[in-house]
Amino acid sequence: MAQPHSHMTPQIRHAVSADLTEIERLLRDAGLTTAGVAEIMSATPSRFFVAETTDGTGALVAVAGLEVCCDNALLRSVAVDPEWQRHGLGRELVQRIVCHAEERGIRALYLLTMTAEHYFPRFGFEAVDRAAVPADIAETLEFKSACPTTAVAMQRTLHMNAAHRNDHDVADRR
């Protein structure tokens, strides 16, 4: 396990297919499901962001992913190696996912959590009834079976960036 150093800030980057084993290790170590991760990684690994040490080992110490479902997406698989917690990596990864989703024109982000319902409101997420979750999100593996029904569902409405807003405006005028 990598030792955090105050002078060494991990580099955040898009994941690549070769990161799958380390991503799954981080998730298992955090007690999170790996269900569906391999499928997303094989199709679009760039939907995951990872934090990688810059000490020459290239160890992955944090991860967060985005599962896109039509106009909505699921924020999933947010995990930080215990030795790297409280260094802002989780915050930085969630902010990157939110920005990435907005750039893609995603209308809303959803998540399920068993332990972090007090963490995500700082990013604009609010608890919602699972019955209010759109069908495309409710049909994901994470909602249907990977997370217990006692997990808290949360939602954040996103703001489309100007380029996507203009694309939608042009489409609406046709």
PDB file of C-alpha atoms in Angstrom:
ATOM      1  CA  MET A   1       0.000   0.000   0.000  1.00  0.00           C
ATOM      2  CA  ALA A   2       1.256   3.441  -0.885  1.00  0.00           C
ATOM      3  CA  GLN A   3       2.276   5.714   1.950  1.00  0.00           C
ATOM      4  CA  PRO A   4       0.889   9.235   1.628  1.00  0.00           C
ATOM      5  CA  HIS A   5       3.442  12.003   1.692  1.00  0.00           C
ATOM      6  CA  SER A   6       2.503  15.617   2.195  1.00  0.00           C
ATOM      7  CA  HIS A   7       4.650  16.625  -0.814  1.00  0.00           C
ATOM      8  CA  MET A   8       3.209  13.954  -3.127  1.00  0.00           C
ATOM      9  CA  THR A   9      -0.221  14.627  -4.569  1.00  0.00           C
ATOM     10  CA  PRO A  10      -1.672  11.781  -6.624  1.00  0.00           C
ATOM     11  CA  GLN A  11      -2.460  12.527 -10.245  1.00  0.00           C
ATOM     12  CA  ILE A  12      -6.120  12.217 -11.230  1.00  0.00           C
ATOM     13  CA  ARG A  13      -6.763  10.778 -14.671  1.00  0.00           C
ATOM     14  CA  HIS A  14      -9.307   8.819 -16.684  1.00  0.00           C
ATOM     15  CA  ALA A  15      -9.061   5.091 -16.092  1.00  0.00           C
ATOM     16  CA  VAL A  16      -7.813   2.706 -18.771  1.00  0.00           C
ATOM     17  CA  SER A  17      -8.716  -0.955 -19.223  1.00  0.00           C
ATOM     18  CA  ALA A  18      -5.517  -2.086 -17.489  1.00  0.00           C
ATOM     19  CA  ASP A  19      -6.733  -0.403 -14.251  1.00  0.00           C
ATOM     20  CA  LEU A  20      -9.626  -2.855 -13.759  1.00  0.00           C
ATOM     21  CA  THR A  21      -7.862  -5.174 -11.273  1.00  0.00           C
ATOM     22  CA  GLU A  22      -6.734  -2.276  -9.072  1.00  0.00           C
ATOM     23  CA  ILE A  23     -10.141  -0.571  -9.282  1.00  0.00           C
ATOM     24  CA  GLU A  24     -11.862  -3.774  -8.173  1.00  0.00           C
ATOM     25  CA  ARG A  25      -9.336  -4.133  -5.312  1.00  0.00           C
ATOM     26  CA  LEU A  26     -10.082  -0.590  -4.109  1.00  0.00           C
ATOM     27  CA  LEU A  27     -13.827  -1.288  -4.229  1.00  0.00           C
ATOM     28  CA  ARG A  28     -13.568  -4.621  -2.394  1.00  0.00           C
ATOM     29  CA  ASP A  29     -11.300  -3.057   0.261  1.00  0.00           C
ATOM     30  CA  ALA A  30     -13.935  -0.332   0.776  1.00  0.00           C
ATOM     31  CA  GLY A  31     -16.751  -2.894   1.062  1.00  0.00           C
ATOM     32  CA  LEU A  32     -18.346  -1.728  -2.207  1.00  0.00           C
ATOM     33  CA  THR A  33     -19.775  -3.858  -4.977  1.00  0.00           C
ATOM     34  CA  THR A  34     -17.774  -4.606  -8.104  1.00  0.00           C
ATOM     35  CA  ALA A  35     -20.927  -5.689  -9.961  1.00  0.00           C
ATOM     36  CA  GLY A  36     -21.043  -4.106 -13.398  1.00  0.00           C
ATOM     37  CA  VAL A  37     -17.620  -2.451 -13.133  1.00  0.00           C
ATOM     38  CA  ALA A  38     -15.893  -4.826 -15.567  1.00  0.00           C
ATOM     39  CA  GLU A  39     -18.654  -4.250 -18.130  1.00  0.00           C
ATOM     40  CA  ILE A  40     -18.367  -0.466 -17.923  1.00  0.00           C
ATOM     41  CA  MET A  41     -14.567  -0.665 -18.005  1.00  0.00           C
ATOM     42  CA  SER A  42     -14.566  -2.901 -21.080  1.00  0.00           C
ATOM     43  CA  ALA A  43     -16.893  -0.550 -22.987  1.00  0.00           C
ATOM     44  CA  THR A  44     -15.846   2.917 -21.756  1.00  0.00           C
ATOM     45  CA  PRO A  45     -13.038   2.894 -19.160  1.00  0.00           C
ATOM     46  CA  SER A  46     -12.851   6.703 -19.348  1.00  0.00           C
ATOM     47  CA  ARG A  47     -16.104   6.870 -17.374  1.00  0.00           C
ATOM     48  CA  PHE A  48     -13.982   6.101 -14.316  1.00  0.00           C
ATOM     49  CA  PHE A  49     -11.502   8.516 -12.803  1.00  0.00           C
ATOM     50  CA  VAL A  50      -8.617   7.237 -10.707  1.00  0.00           C
ATOM     51  CA  ALA A  51      -6.023   8.846  -8.460  1.00  0.00           C
ATOM     52  CA  GLU A  52      -2.559   7.441  -9.099  1.00  0.00           C
ATOM     53  CA  THR A  53       0.537   8.008  -6.996  1.00  0.00           C
ATOM     54  CA  THR A  54       3.372   9.954  -8.566  1.00  0.00           C
ATOM     55  CA  ASP A  55       6.133   8.184  -6.604  1.00  0.00           C
ATOM     56  CA  GLY A  56       7.061   5.892  -9.471  1.00  0.00           C
ATOM     57  CA  THR A  57       4.891   2.972  -8.340  1.00  0.00           C
ATOM     58  CA  GLY A  58       1.787   4.251 -10.129  1.00  0.00           C
ATOM     59  CA  ALA A  59      -0.419   2.754  -7.412  1.00  0.00           C
ATOM     60  CA  LEU A  60      -4.131   3.545  -7.648  1.00  0.00           C
ATOM     61  CA  VAL A  61      -5.317   5.035  -4.372  1.00  0.00           C
ATOM     62  CA  ALA A  62      -8.825   6.273  -5.240  1.00  0.00           C
ATOM     63  CA  VAL A  63     -11.571   5.752  -7.815  1.00  0.00           C
ATOM     64  CA  ALA A  64     -14.990   7.084  -8.829  1.00  0.00           C
ATOM     65  CA  GLY A  65     -17.170   6.043 -11.743  1.00  0.00           C
ATOM     66  CA  LEU A  66     -20.048   7.192 -13.903  1.00  0.00           C
ATOM     67  CA  GLU A  67     -22.636   4.804 -15.354  1.00  0.00           C
ATOM     68  CA  VAL A  68     -24.525   6.663 -18.079  1.00  0.00           C
ATOM     69  CA  CYS A  69     -28.187   5.771 -18.617  1.00  0.00           C
ATOM     70  CA  CYS A  70     -29.756   7.915 -21.378  1.00  0.00           C
ATOM     71  CA  ASP A  71     -30.055  11.474 -19.994  1.00  0.00           C
ATOM     72  CA  ASN A  72     -29.219  10.441 -16.436  1.00  0.00           C
ATOM     73  CA  ALA A  73     -26.218   8.795 -14.821  1.00  0.00           C
ATOM     74  CA  LEU A  74     -25.259   6.879 -11.735  1.00  0.00           C
ATOM     75  CA  LEU A  75     -22.340   8.098  -9.628  1.00  0.00           C
ATOM     76  CA  ARG A  76     -20.844   4.859  -8.392  1.00  0.00           C
ATOM     77  CA  SER A  77     -17.782   3.181  -7.019  1.00  0.00           C
ATOM     78  CA  VAL A  78     -16.337   6.072  -5.014  1.00  0.00           C
ATOM     79  CA  ALA A  79     -13.525   4.583  -2.936  1.00  0.00           C
ATOM     80  CA  VAL A  80     -10.335   5.952  -1.393  1.00  0.00           C
ATOM     81  CA  ASP A  81      -7.551   3.815   0.056  1.00  0.00           C
ATOM     82  CA  PRO A  82      -7.718   4.260   3.872  1.00  0.00           C
ATOM     83  CA  GLU A  83      -4.137   5.592   3.987  1.00  0.00           C
ATOM     84  CA  TRP A  84      -5.109   8.336   1.531  1.00  0.00           C
ATOM     85  CA  GLN A  85      -8.394   9.383   3.123  1.00  0.00           C
ATOM     86  CA  ARG A  86      -8.681  12.951   4.375  1.00  0.00           C
ATOM     87  CA  HIS A  87      -6.428  14.223   1.575  1.00  0.00           C
ATOM     88  CA  GLY A  88      -9.301  15.547  -0.579  1.00  0.00           C
ATOM     89  CA  LEU A  89      -9.142  12.746  -3.165  1.00  0.00           C
ATOM     90  CA  GLY A  90     -12.783  11.703  -2.751  1.00  0.00           C
ATOM     91  CA  ARG A  91     -13.908  15.315  -3.074  1.00  0.00           C
ATOM     92  CA  GLU A  92     -11.761  15.878  -6.170  1.00  0.00           C
ATOM     93  CA  LEU A  93     -13.003  12.685  -7.842  1.00  0.00           C
ATOM     94  CA  VAL A  94     -16.673  13.461  -7.172  1.00  0.00           C
ATOM     95  CA  GLN A  95     -16.199  17.002  -8.512  1.00  0.00           C
ATOM     96  CA  ARG A  96     -14.544  15.600 -11.653  1.00  0.00           C
ATOM     97  CA  ILE A  97     -17.432  13.152 -12.176  1.00  0.00           C
ATOM     98  CA  VAL A  98     -19.991  15.964 -11.772  1.00  0.00           C
ATOM     99  CA  CYS A  99     -18.125  18.157 -14.299  1.00  0.00           C
ATOM    100  CA  HIS A 100     -17.702  15.219 -16.695  1.00  0.00           C
ATOM    101  CA  ALA A 101     -21.442  14.462 -16.489  1.00  0.00           C
ATOM    102  CA  GLU A 102     -22.345  18.126 -17.097  1.00  0.00           C
ATOM    103  CA  GLU A 103     -20.026  18.242 -20.120  1.00  0.00           C
ATOM    104  CA  ARG A 104     -21.795  15.163 -21.520  1.00  0.00           C
ATOM    105  CA  GLY A 105     -25.192  16.850 -21.131  1.00  0.00           C
ATOM    106  CA  ILE A 106     -26.395  14.523 -18.367  1.00  0.00           C
ATOM    107  CA  ARG A 107     -29.516  15.943 -16.730  1.00  0.00           C
ATOM    108  CA  ALA A 108     -29.202  14.339 -13.273  1.00  0.00           C
ATOM    109  CA  LEU A 109     -26.846  12.191 -11.247  1.00  0.00           C
ATOM    110  CA  TYR A 110     -28.053   9.503  -8.875  1.00  0.00           C
ATOM    111  CA  LEU A 111     -26.267   7.348  -6.321  1.00  0.00           C
ATOM    112  CA  LEU A 112     -26.901   4.717  -3.692  1.00  0.00           C
ATOM    113  CA  THR A 113     -25.085   4.726  -0.365  1.00  0.00           C
ATOM    114  CA  MET A 114     -25.128   2.704   2.826  1.00  0.00           C
ATOM    115  CA  THR A 115     -22.671   4.880   4.733  1.00  0.00           C
ATOM    116  CA  ALA A 116     -22.136   8.269   3.073  1.00  0.00           C
ATOM    117  CA  GLU A 117     -25.542   9.957   3.036  1.00  0.00           C
ATOM    118  CA  HIS A 118     -24.019  12.786   5.111  1.00  0.00           C
ATOM    119  CA  TYR A 119     -21.031  13.183   2.740  1.00  0.00           C
ATOM    120  CA  PHE A 120     -22.775  13.728  -0.608  1.00  0.00           C
ATOM    121  CA  PRO A 121     -25.025  16.730   0.235  1.00  0.00           C
ATOM    122  CA  ARG A 122     -21.887  18.938   0.098  1.00  0.00           C
ATOM    123  CA  PHE A 123     -21.912  18.198  -3.657  1.00  0.00           C
ATOM    124  CA  GLY A 124     -25.586  19.106  -4.069  1.00  0.00           C
ATOM    125  CA  PHE A 125     -27.053  15.603  -3.655  1.00  0.00           C
ATOM    126  CA  GLU A 126     -30.359  15.164  -1.834  1.00  0.00           C
ATOM    127  CA  ALA A 127     -31.990  11.998  -0.579  1.00  0.00           C
ATOM    128  CA  VAL A 128     -34.879  10.821  -2.775  1.00  0.00           C
ATOM    129  CA  ASP A 129     -37.371   8.009  -2.538  1.00  0.00           C
ATOM    130  CA  ARG A 130     -36.191   5.046  -4.599  1.00  0.00           C
ATOM    131  CA  ALA A 131     -39.622   4.973  -6.243  1.00  0.00           C
ATOM    132  CA  ALA A 132     -38.935   8.470  -7.649  1.00  0.00           C
ATOM    133  CA  VAL A 133     -35.766   7.372  -9.457  1.00  0.00           C
ATOM    134  CA  PRO A 134     -36.169   7.323 -13.271  1.00  0.00           C
ATOM    135  CA  ALA A 135     -36.599   3.906 -14.883  1.00  0.00           C
ATOM    136  CA  ASP A 136     -33.231   4.022 -16.695  1.00  0.00           C
ATOM    137  CA  ILE A 137     -31.446   4.373 -13.340  1.00  0.00           C
ATOM    138  CA  ALA A 138     -33.737   1.948 -11.496  1.00  0.00           C
ATOM    139  CA  GLU A 139     -32.896  -0.708 -14.112  1.00  0.00           C
ATOM    140  CA  THR A 140     -29.142  -0.588 -13.446  1.00  0.00           C
ATOM    141  CA  LEU A 141     -27.529  -3.594 -11.807  1.00  0.00           C
ATOM    142  CA  GLU A 142     -26.576  -1.454  -8.839  1.00  0.00           C
ATOM    143  CA  PHE A 143     -30.204  -0.449  -8.152  1.00  0.00           C
ATOM    144  CA  LYS A 144     -31.777  -3.803  -9.017  1.00  0.00           C
ATOM    145  CA  SER A 145     -29.524  -6.158  -7.108  1.00  0.00           C
ATOM    146  CA  ALA A 146     -25.992  -5.056  -6.236  1.00  0.00           C
ATOM    147  CA  CYS A 147     -26.978  -2.660  -3.433  1.00  0.00           C
ATOM    148  CA  PRO A 148     -29.429  -3.549  -0.672  1.00  0.00           C
ATOM    149  CA  THR A 149     -32.885  -1.990  -0.703  1.00  0.00           C
ATOM    150  CA  THR A 150     -31.915  -0.221   2.539  1.00  0.00           C
ATOM    151  CA  ALA A 151     -29.313   1.884   0.674  1.00  0.00           C
ATOM    152  CA  VAL A 152     -30.152   5.591   0.562  1.00  0.00           C
ATOM    153  CA  ALA A 153     -30.891   6.913  -2.933  1.00  0.00           C
ATOM    154  CA  MET A 154     -29.655  10.418  -3.672  1.00  0.00           C
ATOM    155  CA  GLN A 155     -30.040  12.756  -6.653  1.00  0.00           C
ATOM    156  CA  ARG A 156     -28.433  15.910  -7.996  1.00  0.00           C
ATOM    157  CA  THR A 157     -29.823  17.882 -10.938  1.00  0.00           C
ATOM    158  CA  LEU A 158     -27.064  19.031 -13.270  1.00  0.00           C
ATOM    159  CA  HIS A 159     -26.676  22.147 -15.371  1.00  0.00           C
ATOM    160  CA  MET A 160     -25.902  21.531 -19.014  1.00  0.00           C
ATOM    161  CA  ASN A 161     -22.922  23.422 -20.319  1.00  0.00           C
ATOM    162  CA  ALA A 162     -23.520  26.034 -23.014  1.00  0.00           C
ATOM    163  CA  ALA A 163     -22.501  23.771 -25.932  1.00  0.00           C
ATOM    164  CA  HIS A 164     -24.996  21.076 -24.961  1.00  0.00           C
ATOM    165  CA  ARG A 165     -27.676  23.648 -24.179  1.00  0.00           C
ATOM    166  CA  ASN A 166     -27.236  25.134 -27.666  1.00  0.00           C
ATOM    167  CA  ASP A 167     -27.381  21.649 -29.242  1.00  0.00           C
ATOM    168  CA  HIS A 168     -30.669  21.016 -27.446  1.00  0.00           C
ATOM    169  CA  ASP A 169     -32.037  24.451 -28.403  1.00  0.00           C
ATOM    170  CA  VAL A 170     -31.280  23.826 -32.097  1.00  0.00           C
ATOM    171  CA  ALA A 171     -32.890  20.394 -31.896  1.00  0.00           C
ATOM    172  CA  ASP A 172     -35.974  21.880 -30.199  1.00  0.00           C
ATOM    173  CA  ARG A 173     -36.429  24.447 -33.016  1.00  0.00           C
ATOM    174  CA  ARG A 174     -36.473  21.788 -35.742  1.00  0.00           C
TER     175      ARG A 174
END
